[in-house]
Each structure stands twice: as C-alpha cells, then as structure tokens.
Short mmCIF file of C-alpha atoms in Angstrom, two decimals:
data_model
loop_
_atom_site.label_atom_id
_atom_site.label_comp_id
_atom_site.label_asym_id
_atom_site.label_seq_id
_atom_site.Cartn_x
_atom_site.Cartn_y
_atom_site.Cartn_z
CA UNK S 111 43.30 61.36 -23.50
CA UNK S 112 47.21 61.92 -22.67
CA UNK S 113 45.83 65.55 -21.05
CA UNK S 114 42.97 63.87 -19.42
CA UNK S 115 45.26 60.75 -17.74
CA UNK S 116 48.03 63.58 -16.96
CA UNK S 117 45.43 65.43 -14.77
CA UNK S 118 44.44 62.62 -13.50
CA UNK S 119 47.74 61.35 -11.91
CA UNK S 120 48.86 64.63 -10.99
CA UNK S 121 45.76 65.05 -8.66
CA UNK S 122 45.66 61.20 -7.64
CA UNK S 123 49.08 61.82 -6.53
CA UNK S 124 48.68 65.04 -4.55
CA UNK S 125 45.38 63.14 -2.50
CA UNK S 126 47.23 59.95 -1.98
CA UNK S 127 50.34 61.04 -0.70
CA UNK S 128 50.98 60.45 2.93
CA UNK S 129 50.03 62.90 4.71
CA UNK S 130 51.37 63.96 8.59
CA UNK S 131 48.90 64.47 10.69
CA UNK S 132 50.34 66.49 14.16
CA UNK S 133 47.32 68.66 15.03
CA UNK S 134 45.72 65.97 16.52
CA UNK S 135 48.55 65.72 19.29
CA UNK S 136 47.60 69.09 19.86
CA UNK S 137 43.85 68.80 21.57
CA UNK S 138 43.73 70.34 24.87
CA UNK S 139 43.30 68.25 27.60
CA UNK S 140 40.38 69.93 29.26
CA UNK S 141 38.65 70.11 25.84
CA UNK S 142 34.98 69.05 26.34
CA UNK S 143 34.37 68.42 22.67
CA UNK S 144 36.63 67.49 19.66
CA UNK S 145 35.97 66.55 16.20
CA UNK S 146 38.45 65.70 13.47
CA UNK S 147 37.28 65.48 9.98
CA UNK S 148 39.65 63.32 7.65
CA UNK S 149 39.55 65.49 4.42
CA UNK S 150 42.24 63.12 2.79
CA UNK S 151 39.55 60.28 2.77
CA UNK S 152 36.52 62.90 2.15
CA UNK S 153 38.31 63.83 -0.98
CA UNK S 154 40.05 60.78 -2.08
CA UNK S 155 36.55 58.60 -1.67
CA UNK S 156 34.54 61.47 -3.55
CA UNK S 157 36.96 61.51 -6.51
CA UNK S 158 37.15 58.20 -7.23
CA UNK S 159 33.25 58.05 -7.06
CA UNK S 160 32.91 61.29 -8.93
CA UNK S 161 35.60 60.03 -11.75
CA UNK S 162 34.97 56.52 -12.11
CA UNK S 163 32.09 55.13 -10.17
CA UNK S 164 29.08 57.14 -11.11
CA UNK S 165 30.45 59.52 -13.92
CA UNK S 166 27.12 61.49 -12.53
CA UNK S 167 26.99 64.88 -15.09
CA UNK S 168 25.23 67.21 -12.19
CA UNK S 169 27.70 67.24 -9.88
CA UNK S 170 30.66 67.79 -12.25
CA UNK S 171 28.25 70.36 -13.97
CA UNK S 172 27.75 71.80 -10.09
CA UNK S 173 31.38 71.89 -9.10
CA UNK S 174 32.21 73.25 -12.65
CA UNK S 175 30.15 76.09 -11.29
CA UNK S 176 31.12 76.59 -8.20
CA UNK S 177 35.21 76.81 -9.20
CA UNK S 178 34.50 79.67 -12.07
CA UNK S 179 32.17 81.69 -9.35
CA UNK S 180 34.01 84.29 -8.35
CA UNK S 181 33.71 84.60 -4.20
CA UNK S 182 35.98 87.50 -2.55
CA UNK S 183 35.24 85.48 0.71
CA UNK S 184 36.49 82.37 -0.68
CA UNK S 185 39.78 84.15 -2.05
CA UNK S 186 40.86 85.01 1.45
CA UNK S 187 41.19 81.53 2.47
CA UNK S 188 43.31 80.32 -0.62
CA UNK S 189 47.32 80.54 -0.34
CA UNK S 190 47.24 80.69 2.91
CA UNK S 191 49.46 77.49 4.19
CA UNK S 192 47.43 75.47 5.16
CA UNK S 193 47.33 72.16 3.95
CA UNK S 194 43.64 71.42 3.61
CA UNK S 195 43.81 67.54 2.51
CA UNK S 196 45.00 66.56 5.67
CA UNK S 197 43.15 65.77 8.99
CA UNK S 198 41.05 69.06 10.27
CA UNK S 199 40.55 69.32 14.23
CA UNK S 200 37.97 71.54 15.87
CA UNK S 201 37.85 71.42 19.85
CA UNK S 202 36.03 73.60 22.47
CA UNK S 203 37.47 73.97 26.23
CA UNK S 204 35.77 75.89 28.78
CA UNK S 205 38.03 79.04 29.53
CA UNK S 206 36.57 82.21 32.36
CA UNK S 207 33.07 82.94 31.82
CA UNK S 208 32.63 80.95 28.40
CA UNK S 209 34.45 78.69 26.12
CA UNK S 210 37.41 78.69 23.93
CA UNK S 211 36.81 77.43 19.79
CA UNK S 212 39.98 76.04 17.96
CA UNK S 213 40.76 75.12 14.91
CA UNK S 214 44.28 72.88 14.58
CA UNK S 215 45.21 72.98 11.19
CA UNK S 216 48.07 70.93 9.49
CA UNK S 217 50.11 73.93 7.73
CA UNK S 218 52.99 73.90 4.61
CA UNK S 219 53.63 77.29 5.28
CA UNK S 220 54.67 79.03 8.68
CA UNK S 221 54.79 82.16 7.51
CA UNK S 222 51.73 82.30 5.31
CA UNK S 223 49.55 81.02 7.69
CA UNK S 224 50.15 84.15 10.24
CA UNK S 225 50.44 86.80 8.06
CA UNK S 226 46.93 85.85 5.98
CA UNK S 227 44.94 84.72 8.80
CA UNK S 228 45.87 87.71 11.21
CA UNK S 229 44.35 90.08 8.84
CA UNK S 230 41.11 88.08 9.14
CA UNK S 231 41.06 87.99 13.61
CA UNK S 232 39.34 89.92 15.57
CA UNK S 233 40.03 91.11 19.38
CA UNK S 234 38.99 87.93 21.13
CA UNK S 235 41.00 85.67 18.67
CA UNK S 236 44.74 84.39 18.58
CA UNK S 237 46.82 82.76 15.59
CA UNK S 238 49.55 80.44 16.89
CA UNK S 239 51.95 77.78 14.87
CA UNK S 240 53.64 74.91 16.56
CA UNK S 241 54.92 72.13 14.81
CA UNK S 242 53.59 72.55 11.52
CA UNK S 243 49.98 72.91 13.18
CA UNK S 244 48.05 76.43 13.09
CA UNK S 245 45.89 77.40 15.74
CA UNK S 246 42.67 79.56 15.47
CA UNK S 247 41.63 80.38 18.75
CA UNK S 248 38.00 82.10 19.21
CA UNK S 249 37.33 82.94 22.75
CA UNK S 250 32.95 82.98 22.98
CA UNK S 251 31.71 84.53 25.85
CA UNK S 252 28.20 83.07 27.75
CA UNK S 253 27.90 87.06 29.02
CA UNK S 254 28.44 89.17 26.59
CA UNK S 255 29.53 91.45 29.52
CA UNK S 256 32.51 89.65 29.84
CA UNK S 257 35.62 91.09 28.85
CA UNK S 258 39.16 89.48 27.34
CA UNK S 259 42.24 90.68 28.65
CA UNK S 260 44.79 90.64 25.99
CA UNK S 261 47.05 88.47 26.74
CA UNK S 262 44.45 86.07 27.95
CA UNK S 263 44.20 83.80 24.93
CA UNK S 264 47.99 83.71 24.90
CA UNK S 265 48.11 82.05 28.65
CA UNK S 266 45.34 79.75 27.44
CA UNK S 267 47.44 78.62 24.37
CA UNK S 268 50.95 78.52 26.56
CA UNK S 269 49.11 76.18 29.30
CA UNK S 270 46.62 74.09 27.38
CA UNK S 271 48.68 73.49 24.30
CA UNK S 272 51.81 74.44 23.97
CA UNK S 273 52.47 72.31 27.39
CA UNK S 274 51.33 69.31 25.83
CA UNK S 275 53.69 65.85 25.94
CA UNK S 276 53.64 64.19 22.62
CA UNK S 277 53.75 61.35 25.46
CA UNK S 278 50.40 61.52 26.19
CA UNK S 279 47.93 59.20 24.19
CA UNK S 280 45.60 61.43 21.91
CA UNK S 281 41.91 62.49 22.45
CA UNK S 282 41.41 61.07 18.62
CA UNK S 283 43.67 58.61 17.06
CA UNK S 284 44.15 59.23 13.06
CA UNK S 285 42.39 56.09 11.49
CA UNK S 286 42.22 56.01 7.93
CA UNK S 287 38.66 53.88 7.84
CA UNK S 288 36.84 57.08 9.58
CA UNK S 289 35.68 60.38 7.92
CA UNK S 290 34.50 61.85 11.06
CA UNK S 291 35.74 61.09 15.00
CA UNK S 292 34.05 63.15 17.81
CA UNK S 293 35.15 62.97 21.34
CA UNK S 294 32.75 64.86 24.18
CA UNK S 295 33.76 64.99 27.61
CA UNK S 296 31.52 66.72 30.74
CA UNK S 297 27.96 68.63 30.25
CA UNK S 298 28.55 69.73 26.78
CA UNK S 299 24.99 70.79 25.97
CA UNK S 300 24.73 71.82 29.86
CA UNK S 301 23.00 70.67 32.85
CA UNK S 302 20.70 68.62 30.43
CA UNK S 303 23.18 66.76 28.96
CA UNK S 304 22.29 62.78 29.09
CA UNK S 305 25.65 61.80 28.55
CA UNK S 306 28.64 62.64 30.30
CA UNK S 307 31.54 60.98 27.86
CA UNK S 308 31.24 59.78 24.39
CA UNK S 309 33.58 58.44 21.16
CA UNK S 310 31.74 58.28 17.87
CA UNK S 311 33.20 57.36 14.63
CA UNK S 312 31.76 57.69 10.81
CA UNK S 313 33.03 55.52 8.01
CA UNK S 314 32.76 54.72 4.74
CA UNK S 315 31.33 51.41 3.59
CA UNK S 316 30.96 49.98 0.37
CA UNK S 317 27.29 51.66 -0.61
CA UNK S 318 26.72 54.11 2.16
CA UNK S 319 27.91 55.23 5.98
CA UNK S 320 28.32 53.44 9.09
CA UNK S 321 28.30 54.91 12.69
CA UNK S 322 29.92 53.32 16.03
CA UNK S 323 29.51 55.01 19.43
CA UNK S 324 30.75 54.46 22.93
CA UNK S 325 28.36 56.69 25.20
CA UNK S 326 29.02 57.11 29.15
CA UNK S 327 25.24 57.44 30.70
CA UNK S 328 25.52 60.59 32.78
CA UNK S 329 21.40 60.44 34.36
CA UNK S 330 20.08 57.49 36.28
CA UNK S 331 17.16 58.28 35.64
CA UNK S 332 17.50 57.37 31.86
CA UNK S 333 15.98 54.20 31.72
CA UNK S 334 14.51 51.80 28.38
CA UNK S 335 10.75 51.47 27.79
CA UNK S 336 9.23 48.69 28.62
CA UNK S 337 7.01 48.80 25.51
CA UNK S 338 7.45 50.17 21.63
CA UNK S 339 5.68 50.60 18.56
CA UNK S 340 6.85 47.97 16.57
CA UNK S 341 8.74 49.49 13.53
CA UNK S 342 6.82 48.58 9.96
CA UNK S 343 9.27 48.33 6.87
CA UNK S 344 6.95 50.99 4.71
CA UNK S 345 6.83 53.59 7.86
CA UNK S 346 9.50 55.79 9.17
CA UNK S 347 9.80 54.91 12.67
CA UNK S 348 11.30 56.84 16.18
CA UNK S 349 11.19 55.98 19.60
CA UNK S 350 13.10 58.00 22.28
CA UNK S 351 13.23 57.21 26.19
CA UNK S 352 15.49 60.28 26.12
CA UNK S 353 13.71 63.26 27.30
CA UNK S 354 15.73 65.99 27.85
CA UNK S 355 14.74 69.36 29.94
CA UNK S 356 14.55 71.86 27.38
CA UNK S 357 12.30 69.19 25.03
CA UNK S 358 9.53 68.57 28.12
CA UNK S 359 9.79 72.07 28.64
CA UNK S 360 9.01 72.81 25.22
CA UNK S 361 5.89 70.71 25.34
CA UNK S 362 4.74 71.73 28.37
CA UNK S 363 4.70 75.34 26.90
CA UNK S 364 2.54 74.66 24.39
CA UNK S 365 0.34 72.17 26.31
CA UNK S 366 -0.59 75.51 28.75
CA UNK S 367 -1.14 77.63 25.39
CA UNK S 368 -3.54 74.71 24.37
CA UNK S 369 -5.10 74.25 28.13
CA UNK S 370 -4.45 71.29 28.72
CA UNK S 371 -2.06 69.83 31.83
CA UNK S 372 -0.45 66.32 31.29
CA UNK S 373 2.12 64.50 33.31
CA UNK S 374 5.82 64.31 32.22
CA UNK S 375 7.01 62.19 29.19
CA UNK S 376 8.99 58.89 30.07
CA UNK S 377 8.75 57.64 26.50
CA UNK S 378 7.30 58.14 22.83
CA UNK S 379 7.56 55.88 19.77
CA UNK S 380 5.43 56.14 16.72
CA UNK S 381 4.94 55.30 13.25
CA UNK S 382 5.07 58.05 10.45
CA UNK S 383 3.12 57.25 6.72
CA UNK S 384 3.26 60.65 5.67
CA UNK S 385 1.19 63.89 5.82
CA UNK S 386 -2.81 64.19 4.32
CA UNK S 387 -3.86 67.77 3.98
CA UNK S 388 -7.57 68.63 3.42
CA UNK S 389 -9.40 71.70 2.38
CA UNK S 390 -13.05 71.82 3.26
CA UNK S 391 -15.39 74.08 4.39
CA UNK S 392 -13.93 74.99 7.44
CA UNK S 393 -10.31 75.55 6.46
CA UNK S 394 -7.44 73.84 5.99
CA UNK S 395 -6.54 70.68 7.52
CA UNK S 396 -2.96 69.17 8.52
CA UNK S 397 -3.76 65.05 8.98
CA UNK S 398 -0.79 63.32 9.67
CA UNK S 399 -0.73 59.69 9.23
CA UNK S 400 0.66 58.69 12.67
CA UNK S 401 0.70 55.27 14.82
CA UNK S 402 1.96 57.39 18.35
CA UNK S 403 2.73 55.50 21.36
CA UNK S 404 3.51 57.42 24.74
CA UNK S 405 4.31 56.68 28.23
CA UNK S 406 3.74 59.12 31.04
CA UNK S 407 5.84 59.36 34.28
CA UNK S 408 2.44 59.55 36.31
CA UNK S 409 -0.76 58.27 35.82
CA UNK S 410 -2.61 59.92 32.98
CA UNK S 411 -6.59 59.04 31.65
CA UNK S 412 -6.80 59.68 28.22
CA UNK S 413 -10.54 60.09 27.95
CA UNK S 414 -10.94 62.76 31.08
CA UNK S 415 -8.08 64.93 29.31
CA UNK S 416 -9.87 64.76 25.62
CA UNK S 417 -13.95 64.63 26.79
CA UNK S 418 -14.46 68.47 26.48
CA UNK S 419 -11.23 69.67 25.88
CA UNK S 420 -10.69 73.16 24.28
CA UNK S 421 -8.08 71.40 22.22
CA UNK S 422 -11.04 69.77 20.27
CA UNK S 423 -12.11 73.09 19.58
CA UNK S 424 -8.93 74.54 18.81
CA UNK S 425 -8.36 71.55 15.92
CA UNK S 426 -11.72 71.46 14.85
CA UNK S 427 -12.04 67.99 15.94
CA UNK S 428 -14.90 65.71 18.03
CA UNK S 429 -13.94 63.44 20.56
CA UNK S 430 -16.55 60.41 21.54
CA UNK S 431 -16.01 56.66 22.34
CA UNK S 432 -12.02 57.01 22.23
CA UNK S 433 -12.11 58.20 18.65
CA UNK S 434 -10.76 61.61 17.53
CA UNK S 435 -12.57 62.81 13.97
CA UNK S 436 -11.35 65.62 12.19
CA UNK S 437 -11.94 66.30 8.46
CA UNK S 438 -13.29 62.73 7.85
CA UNK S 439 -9.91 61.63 9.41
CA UNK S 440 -10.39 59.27 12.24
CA UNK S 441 -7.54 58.67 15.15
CA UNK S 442 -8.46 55.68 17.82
CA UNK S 443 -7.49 55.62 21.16
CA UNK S 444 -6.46 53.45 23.29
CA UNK S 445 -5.59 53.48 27.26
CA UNK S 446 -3.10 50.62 27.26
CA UNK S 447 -2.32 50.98 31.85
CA UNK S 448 -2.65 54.16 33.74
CA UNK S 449 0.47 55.94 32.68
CA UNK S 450 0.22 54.71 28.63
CA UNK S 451 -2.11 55.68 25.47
CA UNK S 452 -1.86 55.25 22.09
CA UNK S 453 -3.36 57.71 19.31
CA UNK S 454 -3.24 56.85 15.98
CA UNK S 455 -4.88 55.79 12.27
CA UNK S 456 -4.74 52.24 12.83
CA UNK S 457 -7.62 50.61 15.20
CA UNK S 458 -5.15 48.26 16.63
CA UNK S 459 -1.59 48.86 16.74
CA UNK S 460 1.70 46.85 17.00
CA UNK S 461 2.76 47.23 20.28
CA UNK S 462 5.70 45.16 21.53
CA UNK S 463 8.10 44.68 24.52
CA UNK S 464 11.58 46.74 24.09
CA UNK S 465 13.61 43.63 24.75
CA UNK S 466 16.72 44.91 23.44
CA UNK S 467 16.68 47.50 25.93
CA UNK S 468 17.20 50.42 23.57
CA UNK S 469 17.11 54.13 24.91
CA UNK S 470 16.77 55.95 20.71
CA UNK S 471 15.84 54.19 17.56
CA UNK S 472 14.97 55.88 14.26
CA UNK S 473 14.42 53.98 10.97
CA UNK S 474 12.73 52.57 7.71
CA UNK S 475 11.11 54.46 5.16
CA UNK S 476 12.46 58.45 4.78
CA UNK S 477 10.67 58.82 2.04
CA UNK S 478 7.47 59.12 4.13
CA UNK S 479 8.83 62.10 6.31
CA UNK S 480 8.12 64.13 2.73
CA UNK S 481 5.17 62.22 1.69
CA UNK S 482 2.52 64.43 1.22
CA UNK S 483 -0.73 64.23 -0.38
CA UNK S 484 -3.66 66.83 -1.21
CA UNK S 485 -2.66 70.24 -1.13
CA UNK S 486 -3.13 71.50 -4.38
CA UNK S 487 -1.33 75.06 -4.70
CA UNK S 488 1.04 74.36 -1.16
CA UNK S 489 2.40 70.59 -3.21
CA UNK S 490 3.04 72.73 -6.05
CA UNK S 491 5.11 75.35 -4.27
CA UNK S 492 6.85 73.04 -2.27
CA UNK S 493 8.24 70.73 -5.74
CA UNK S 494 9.99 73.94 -6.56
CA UNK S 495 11.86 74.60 -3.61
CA UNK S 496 15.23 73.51 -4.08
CA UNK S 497 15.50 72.63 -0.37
CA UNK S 498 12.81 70.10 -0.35
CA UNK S 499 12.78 68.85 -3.60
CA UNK S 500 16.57 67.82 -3.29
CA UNK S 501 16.36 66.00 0.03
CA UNK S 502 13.03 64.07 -1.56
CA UNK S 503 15.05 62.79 -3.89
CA UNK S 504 17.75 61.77 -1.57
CA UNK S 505 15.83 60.07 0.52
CA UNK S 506 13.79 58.30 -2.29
CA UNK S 507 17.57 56.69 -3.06
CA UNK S 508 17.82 55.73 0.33
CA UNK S 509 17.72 51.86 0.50
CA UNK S 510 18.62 51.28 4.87
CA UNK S 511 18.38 53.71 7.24
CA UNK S 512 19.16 52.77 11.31
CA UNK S 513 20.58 53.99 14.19
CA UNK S 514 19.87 52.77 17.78
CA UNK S 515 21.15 53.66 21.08
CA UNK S 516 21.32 50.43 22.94
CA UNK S 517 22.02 50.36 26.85
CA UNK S 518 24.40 47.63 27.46
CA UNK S 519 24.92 48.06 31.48
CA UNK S 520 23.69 50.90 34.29
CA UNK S 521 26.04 53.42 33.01
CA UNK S 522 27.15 52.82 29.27
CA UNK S 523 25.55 52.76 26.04
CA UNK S 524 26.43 51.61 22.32
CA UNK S 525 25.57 53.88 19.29
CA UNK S 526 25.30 52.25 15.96
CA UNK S 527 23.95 53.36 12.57
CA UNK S 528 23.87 52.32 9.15
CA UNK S 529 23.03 54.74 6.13
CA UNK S 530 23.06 52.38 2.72
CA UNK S 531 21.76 53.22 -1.01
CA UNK S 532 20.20 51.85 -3.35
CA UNK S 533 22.49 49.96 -6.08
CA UNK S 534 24.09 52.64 -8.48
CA UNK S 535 23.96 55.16 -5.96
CA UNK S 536 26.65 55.77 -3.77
CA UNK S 537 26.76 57.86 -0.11
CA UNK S 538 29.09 60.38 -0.78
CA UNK S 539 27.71 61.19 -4.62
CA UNK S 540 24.27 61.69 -3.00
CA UNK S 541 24.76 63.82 -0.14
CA UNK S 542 26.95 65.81 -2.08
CA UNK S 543 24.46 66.71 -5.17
CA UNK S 544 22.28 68.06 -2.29
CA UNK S 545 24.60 70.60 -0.36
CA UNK S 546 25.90 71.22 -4.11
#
C-alpha cells in the first residue's frame, strides 16, 4: 500500500504541476489552421478516471500491454526534450506552391530536442528552438514538381515566427476547461470551404464532452431548410443544408452510372432504424430502414424519374402507385411541392418546419447506425471484427448524442454539441478502451 500511494503521488505530482505553456505565442500569423491539444488535462482527467473512478481492468490490462511492447518507432521519440504533458500546437500556413505543417512543442531540453529530432528530418523539414518551444516544420507541396530551396524553410521560420511580438494576443488562449481548441482562418478545405473563420473548443464535463463553436459563414448561398424530418428519440437522425461541391459532385457521379439525372441538392434530413439484409432467390438484399427527406434546388417529379427507371432494374425493385417494393420491403413516396419528396418505411412521416433555423444537426440513437439484422454468415463475421464490435459497444453506452449548427445572423453561425454516457461510464474511459 506504502509502494502503491508512493507511485501514486509521485505521478499526481509530475501531471499537476504547473506547467508553462509558450508555444502557443508562437502560431504564425498567416496560419490558416491551428489546433492545440491540452495533454496536461487529457492525462490528468484519464488518470483520475482510470485510478479511481471506474477501476475498469481492460484498459489497465491494455495499457499494461502496450508499455512492455517493445516498438523501435516508439523508442525514437522518448528522451528527446520534449515535455509531452504540456499544451501540443499543430498549425498549417500556406507557404509557395503548398503549405507549411508545424508542430510547437514545449521542450525541457534544448539540446536534446535538436540533436534527436534532426536525425529523424528529411530535406523539406527544419528543427528550430526558441524559448523553450521546438519547432517541426514540414513543408507539403500541392505539385509534387515543386522544389524547396534550402534555406527556404529557414526564411519561413525567421519571418513567420521568430518575428513574432509576445504583444500580440494569441490565435488560442491556454484554458484549462478545454482538451481541444481549433482555430481556421481562409479556404482551408479550398474553394468549397463553407466557412471562412471558425473557433471551436472541446471540454470535459462531468459524464461526457461538450463542444462550442463560433463559425464565420463564408457562402450566401448557405441558407436553412424550410422543412425537416422531425428527429424520433429511438432513430439516429441527420439533416444537412450544407452541400458542399465535391459531395453533389459525388452524387451526381453515381446518379449518371445509375442513369438517372436529378436537380441539385438544397437539403436532406432523414431518419436511420438500422440496416435489414435479405437473402432470397434473387440475391442478396441491403434494406435500410430509412425515413429520407430531400429538397431539390429545381423542380423535381418523383414519379416521372422512378416510372421505368433502369434504377428499378438495377435494385431489383418495382415501382407503382408511389411505392418502391424490393424483397418484401416496401418504401412510400411522397411528392410534398415541386422541388421536395420523401422516401421512406413509414407511410406518413414527421415532417416539420426548421424553426430554429439550423444549417447541420445529427443525433439520438447511435446504436442504430450498427443495427443490423438478418445476415447470417456476414453478422457473424462482422461480431468478430475488432473494429466494429468495439465501436458497437461504445455507442450502446452512449446515453446523449447532439450537435447542431445553428445560424444566428446572415453571416455567423453557432456550433454546439453534447456527447454524455450512461451512469458508470465515463467519456474519456470509453473512447479510450476503443483506440486501445
């Protein structure tokens, strides 16, 4: 017990002490993205549960494992000055034909740091230290054409960084509440990105994970549905007003493979129960059980696309009197104006008005997004893969599950999320037992 208590203060004291966070003076200020990760409340909130909340045997047994496997990789990172129970920044700025990937790392040991991660960079990378912070610099070019000079990482560091005023008010401000803080700035994802500035925080509450967002709308054209599927508490449910270019794209591909032509998407919402799969005599069948709600940007008639479609052929489905049968399986159909349908198991759906003007929901029920029933030999393969049999029961634990986009005025929007467990099971213990 002595030992036990011993070990116990020792680490408690390491992970609480104060810790100096200066890499996070350090963003650039042309960065387009930033994220800082606060390890010191990763690791003090996962000990505490580990040790004295849930006491759960598989994750000890897990990391038990995972400290006496051997990894050569893994040995290359130890001893090497950095101070990895402090805050971690990552940051991208655009830099010539492509971008520039850093890592600002609080570091113990000057020396250390240089001489153990040099011998691990490559060409088009740069270790710097200023101020007790260590730089990894990873220039990534969009051509791969393109060619760094080599001194060119070194005039990015000397005018991006190194020129910075500890004046000047940081991109993310330490906050001991938050695990995770991610700034974006500009067309991150590209020409398709919907918004043009965003600051997103995740903490830790009591029995799960909360999630606040200020988001800067960057396309006008991003506007709220009128109308929803209304979410039911058993179902898991999505609705997006969101379309981005690659996504239409993406469906439009596979619309021409299927010949068929529709209009573009403005909205979809629907209703998820889980998946039915059937095996009769002409194959196998995929049913999902699906409430789907979707607004076109032009007019659309549901019953000219369908009424001798080769789709119907192509799923081995009949089409008469707005009804859609495949494998005994019967979807209705309904033509709600000219540019909205509805396809789905239920006869008459829950269709309401979107009077909180929200642009992204998702919630209820995960459990239903790995519900599936029939099968036979595929249900039995599937239970033993790790992969889904792990996140089944995670999600099966999973007691709330929320987050909305809400547009508050023409150009901003507010993120918020909740993740909470069911009692006995905390956030932190659940998610790690999977990615253990």
């Amino acid at each position: 017990m002595l030992i036990f208590l011993w070990i116990v203060f020792i680490i408690t004291r390491i992970v609480f002490e104060e810790k100096v966070n200066n890499n996070l003076n350090y963003i650039p200020t042309n960065a387009d993205f930033a994220v800082r990760v606060n390890a010191k409340e990763l690791v003090e909130s996962s000990l505490f549960s580990i040790l004295f909340e849930n006491q759960d045997d598989k994750i000890i047994s897990k990391i038990k494992e995972a400290i006496e496997k051997k990894d050569d990789k893994m040995e290359k990172f130890q001893n090497n000055g950095v101070d990895y129970l402090s805050d971690i920044v990552v940051f991208s700025s655009p830099f010539k034909e492509g971008k520039v990937i850093g890592f600002a790392l609080n570091i113990s040991n000057h020396t250390l740091f240089k001489d153990k991660m040099s011998d691990l960079t490559n060409k088009n990378q740069l270790i710097e230290v200023i101020d007790n912070v260590g730089f990894i610099l990873t220039y990534i070019a969009i051509d791969e054409s393109t060619k760094l000079k080599k001194d060119d990482l070194s005039s990015f560091f000397n005018k991006n960084i190194k020129s910075i005023s500890l004046k000047e008010k940081p991109k993310l401000i330490s906050d001991s509440k938050s695990i995770f803080q991610i700034f974006t700035n500009g067309n991150v994802l590209g020409e398709n990105t919907s918004f043009s500035k965003s600051t997103t925080q995740l903490k830790l509450i009591k029995t799960g994970l909360q999630l606040d967002g200020l988001l800067t709308i960057s396309d006008n054209k991003i506007i709220p549905a009128k109308r929803i599927l209304i979410p039911s508490q058993n179902d898991f449910h999505f609705y997006n007003s969101i379309i981005p270019k690659i996504l239409q794209d993406t469906i439009n591909y596979y619309c021409k493979k299927s010949e068929i032509i529709i209009p573009n998407l403005k909205s979809i919402s629907f209703n998820y129960k889980g998946m039915n799969i059937v095996n009769d005599d002409s194959g196998m069948h995929f049913l999902p059980q699906i409430d789907l709600l979707i607004e076109f940007k032009n007019e659309l008639s549901v019953s000219d696309l369908l009424k001798d479609s080769p789709l119907m052929k192509l799923i081995d489905a009949e089409y008469s009197d707005n009804q859609i049968k495949i494998a005994g399986q019967t979807y209705y159909i309904h033509q709600i104006d000219k540019s909205t349908v509805s396809i789905g198991i239920t006869k008459t759906p829950s269709i309401g008005n979107n009077s909180k003007n929200e642009l992204f929901s998702v919630k209820g029920n995960l459990s239903s997004v790995l519900k599936i029933e029939g099968g036979g030999l595929i249900m039995t393969l599937l239970e033993i893969v790790p992969a889904y049999k792990n996140s089944k029961e995670l999600f099966k634990n999973v007691e709330t599950f929320d987050i909305v986009i809400q547009k508050t005025t023409s150009k901003n929007a507010q993120l918020k999320g909740n993740l909470d467990f069911i009692k006995g099971h905390s956030a932190l213990n659940e998610i790690l037992k999977v990615l253990l």
